[in-house]
Structures are given as C-alpha cells and as structure tokens.
Amino acid sequence: MLFRLLPVLHILGMMLMFFSITYLMPIAASLAYADGTWIDFADAMGIAFGTGGLMWLATLRHKRELKPRDGFLLVTLAWVLMASIATVPLMMAIDGLSFTDAFFETMSGLTTTGATVLTGLEKLPPAVNIWRHELNWLGGMGIIVLAVAILPLLGVGGMQLFKAETPGPMKDSKLTPRIAGTAKALWLVYFGITVACIASLRIAGMNWLDAICHAFAALSLGGFSTYDASVGHFDSPAIEAVLIVFMMLAALNFATHFLAWRGRSLSAYRRDAEAKAVVALVTSSILVCALYLWIVGTYPHFLTSLRHVAFNLVSIATDCGFASVDYDKWPIFVPLWMLFLSCATVSSGSTGGGIKMVRTLILFQQALLELKRLIHPALVAPIRVGATPVPREIAAAVLGFLFLYAFTVAELSFFLMASGMDFISAFTAIVACINNAGPGLNAVGPAQNYQSLTDFQTWICCLAMLVGRLEVLTVFVLLTPAFWRK
C-alpha cells in the first residue's frame, strides 16, 4: 500500500501548498469589509502551506511519475484533504462550530452540493461567506483541473487526473493538443461566464458581495447563499431570471461553450445532443409542473406558478440548490419530480452532478435496442448519441455505473433510516447529496437545513457528496484489492 500511497502524498503536498493561495480572496474581503477575520484566514493559510510543505519534504525521496491508476487515489484524497484543511478558518471564525459540521460545510462547498448546517448566514462575516462561495467556485470546474492547467511541474501525467476528475463517461476528446491547454481553455470559459454573471446580478439589483457570492454559486451549481432564505430573500423576478439563464449555461458542457466561443457561432449547441435534450427536458417539465400547480390551486395565477416553478425546478434539476419558496409545501409530485430531474438532467462536462444526460441518452438507446432485438433477434445496430456512435465498452460501463449509483443511494438511505430519520428525509437527503443538489425534503427541505442531523448522519451525507462528485467509480475503485496490488 505504501508504494502507491507515498508518491501520491508527495503530489498532494504540492497541491496543498498551491491551495493555500486561495485564502487570499477571503483575506482581501476581510480587509475590505473590516470584519476582523483576516487573521483567522492568514493563520489558516499558513497551516495549509506548512502542512503541504511538510508532506512534500517527508515524501521527497518517493517522488516518481504517477501511473494511470494513481490518478484515482490522488483525486479522492485531494478532495478529502482540501475539505479538511478548509475547515480551519470556519472553526476559528464561527464560535462553537465542530469539526464534523465544518467538514460538512466545506465538503458541501467543494463538491458543489450547497447543503449547509449554518444558520444566520446574513450575519456571518463577509469573508466567511466569500470563503464558502469560493469553495463552491473552485469545486465547480475542479481543483484538479486547475492544478493540471497551471502546475504541470507536478510531474504527474495530466490525462490521468483530468479523466479521473472530469465528469462524464466520454472523456478522451481534447479541445486542444495538450491536456494542460484543454484545462486552461475550460477555466477561461468558466471565468468569463462567471464575470458576466456577476455583472448581470449587480445590474439586477444585488450589491457587489451578494452578486459575487451568488455568481460563484450559480456557475459552480453549488447553491450556497448569503441568506437563510436563499434567493427568496430578494423576491426579485429579475434576479431569478438572471440566475435561471446562468444555471442553465452551467448545466451544459463547458467544452460546447468553448467551441461556440472559438467558432463565434451557436452551431456547437445545435450539434450537441446533450444540450438539446437538457433544454427540452427542463422546458417541458417547467410547463407541465407550472400548469399542474395552477390547476390544483397552489397558485391563483398561471404566471405566478410559472415564475416559482421555473426558478426552483431549474435550480434543483441542474443540481444547484437555490430556493425562492418552500417548495416542500407543494403537492409531492412536483418536488419529487424535481429531485428525479437532479439525477439525470445536466450534461457531462458541466459543473453539475448526478447520472448526467449523456448516460441517460445511452441507457435510453440501449433500452430501445433491446426492445427491437425482441422482434429481430439477429439485429446488429450501433448505439448513438446524436450522430456519435457509442462503443460497446462505454455502454457497458454506463450500466455498471448505474448499478453502483443506485446501490449507493439505497444503502446510504438505509443507514440514515436506521439512525432514526424518516424515509422521505433520509431518501431525499441522500439523493440530494449524491447528486450534489443541496436541499431534500421534510427535515432537510428548502426551508430547513442539515443542522438537525446527528454526527453519524452528517458523515453519511459527507460520504454521499464525495462519492457523487467523483462519480462513484473513482471512489469505489479504491476498495478493490486489485487496485493495491503491484
């Protein structure tokens, strides 16, 4: 085990030293707002850099080029380690915050889940809110992809990391000849759209702090807010409309955004089968659910129903997690449908979680093919996503992923129920966490948060967030004996 672990710890030390730079943003915010927490973040920055430096020095003689399988171990440990070290300023700045709750908050931030155990968010020091949302933003495209983009000196093959961390089953196509260039391209697009979102929210009526925080959360599909009432605090159709647009952009493949920008044309979106399926599914769901709530009398006017359904359904379907109303009070069909959408809606290569639309399309095509084979047993036909044929090994991998995904949801839900949670709360908490969608229903609904969970329940949800963000297989491969053999 050590022969594989020590070289990975050497790289992790370097990454942790790099991660310490991220504390500069909350330090600057603290100084700008004079909230007095800059010293906490400066201390945390020193701890992160020092810990990383010690790890790097202690494993220096074990430095070597990592093998492909090492990428999975590095990615998993990186998320756990960075979430752990990110708890330091929170525990310093927030009185009485335990490590368990702080870890839940930072894991939720880095995995872009958006679930929180904190209350009185509007009373938190501005630097603390900036830190929470910066974790969202960094986790959106992935700290690993950022490291590959600007730290090729790590001495680790970039493709191993990129394929281990980047969402989606089809990861071999590159936007540029070099993997570092691909990662840089994705981050430039991500940064550019984030700036546009900040400006749009400022024009729509937010102050600069709220605009920056909510833009970070929207583009990462992270769902953190600076208010307990989330976006409902603003009660602004203009702000909700802006966030809908940018949440939908974040739910599409950022490679498609890059191709559209490079070609100065929207044709990239027309060629993207995932993008068309995402837009069609979300649009039709909004119309059906808005009509349903209007018919059953939840809202007296269709336009009111359309406004609230559009925002909250897009938020949950894209795995963002913002809320403008307590949709837990709606007829159960709509919030459950929204959570179902969170499993399958977003594109691969987006900042969202869940099964991903490309897997949904592959499974749908596979099901249709099996129905045709019942009629024509000798039929030989390829599975296609759009015009792209899908190799059989990818289709088989999707089936394996789906089994592990469903099995994990079931098992972790049983753990929560065994610990005393009711079925709806337990099941929706795990679905929301593994899809990185944020709020569930009942005890973990949009008007509540995860503060009422016991420590055991909190750690189960943390595990669900990690497994979901790294797409199940990346974590579970570490549990196989073959992984640890030379």
Short mmCIF file of C-alpha atoms in Angstrom, two decimals, residues 19 75-84 86 102-116 131-144 165 167 190 216-217 219-224 318-321 346 350-354 356 429-438 450 458-472 475:
data_model
loop_
_atom_site.label_atom_id
_atom_site.label_comp_id
_atom_site.label_asym_id
_atom_site.label_seq_id
_atom_site.Cartn_x
_atom_site.Cartn_y
_atom_site.Cartn_z
CA PHE A 19 -4.40 25.51 -2.38
CA VAL A 75 -8.19 12.86 -6.81
CA THR A 76 -10.10 11.22 -3.94
CA LEU A 77 -7.52 12.12 -1.30
CA ALA A 78 -7.24 15.66 -2.68
CA TRP A 79 -10.95 16.32 -2.16
CA VAL A 80 -10.88 14.89 1.36
CA LEU A 81 -7.67 16.68 2.36
CA MET A 82 -8.66 20.05 0.95
CA ALA A 83 -12.10 19.86 2.53
CA SER A 84 -10.39 19.04 5.84
CA ALA A 86 -10.62 24.33 4.54
CA ALA A 102 -17.24 22.43 9.50
CA PHE A 103 -16.19 19.45 7.35
CA PHE A 104 -19.78 19.02 6.13
CA GLU A 105 -19.82 22.70 5.13
CA THR A 106 -16.51 22.59 3.28
CA MET A 107 -17.21 19.23 1.63
CA SER A 108 -20.58 20.61 0.56
CA GLY A 109 -18.80 23.65 -0.85
CA LEU A 110 -16.05 21.82 -2.74
CA THR A 111 -18.41 19.18 -4.11
CA THR A 112 -20.82 21.99 -5.11
CA THR A 113 -23.64 20.38 -3.15
CA GLY A 114 -24.82 23.58 -1.45
CA ALA A 115 -26.26 21.87 1.64
CA THR A 116 -25.46 23.77 4.82
CA TRP A 131 -14.79 31.64 1.54
CA ARG A 132 -17.83 29.37 1.39
CA HIS A 133 -18.69 30.56 -2.10
CA GLU A 134 -15.09 30.46 -3.30
CA LEU A 135 -15.05 26.78 -2.32
CA ASN A 136 -18.16 26.36 -4.47
CA TRP A 137 -16.50 28.09 -7.40
CA LEU A 138 -13.24 26.15 -7.12
CA GLY A 139 -15.07 22.86 -6.84
CA GLY A 140 -17.22 23.67 -9.86
CA MET A 141 -14.68 23.02 -12.56
CA GLY A 142 -12.48 21.09 -10.20
CA ILE A 143 -9.38 21.97 -8.26
CA ILE A 144 -7.64 19.10 -10.01
CA GLU A 165 -11.88 14.17 -12.03
CA PRO A 167 -17.44 14.38 -15.08
CA TYR A 190 -15.70 29.28 -16.72
CA PHE A 216 -19.86 31.79 -7.79
CA ALA A 217 -22.67 29.51 -6.57
CA LEU A 219 -21.76 28.90 -12.20
CA SER A 220 -20.49 26.08 -9.99
CA LEU A 221 -24.08 24.89 -9.47
CA GLY A 222 -23.10 25.00 -5.81
CA GLY A 223 -26.22 26.64 -4.38
CA PHE A 224 -24.70 28.38 -1.35
CA THR A 318 -29.35 21.45 -12.59
CA ASP A 319 -28.15 20.39 -9.11
CA CYS A 320 -27.63 23.99 -8.00
CA GLY A 321 -29.79 24.12 -4.87
CA VAL A 346 -27.11 18.04 -16.55
CA SER A 350 -20.81 20.64 -16.80
CA THR A 351 -20.41 21.62 -13.16
CA GLY A 352 -23.46 19.57 -12.11
CA GLY A 353 -23.74 16.10 -10.64
CA GLY A 354 -25.91 13.03 -10.93
CA LYS A 356 -25.59 13.02 -16.46
CA ALA A 429 -31.12 13.74 1.68
CA ILE A 430 -29.01 11.02 0.02
CA VAL A 431 -30.39 11.76 -3.46
CA ALA A 432 -29.68 15.47 -2.96
CA CYS A 433 -26.18 14.82 -1.61
CA ILE A 434 -25.08 12.22 -4.16
CA ASN A 435 -26.39 14.42 -6.98
CA ASN A 436 -24.77 17.46 -5.29
CA ALA A 437 -28.16 19.19 -5.44
CA GLY A 438 -28.39 20.55 -1.86
CA TYR A 450 -28.86 19.85 7.63
CA THR A 458 -23.70 14.14 8.84
CA TRP A 459 -20.75 11.87 7.95
CA ILE A 460 -23.02 9.62 5.87
CA CYS A 461 -24.11 12.68 3.88
CA CYS A 462 -20.47 13.77 3.51
CA LEU A 463 -19.66 10.36 2.03
CA ALA A 464 -22.59 10.68 -0.38
CA MET A 465 -21.36 14.11 -1.51
CA LEU A 466 -17.83 12.84 -2.16
CA VAL A 467 -18.97 9.70 -3.98
CA GLY A 468 -21.39 11.71 -6.10
CA ARG A 469 -18.93 14.46 -7.02
CA LEU A 470 -16.29 11.93 -8.10
CA GLU A 471 -18.89 9.89 -9.96
CA VAL A 472 -18.94 6.74 -7.81
CA VAL A 475 -14.01 6.24 -5.19
#
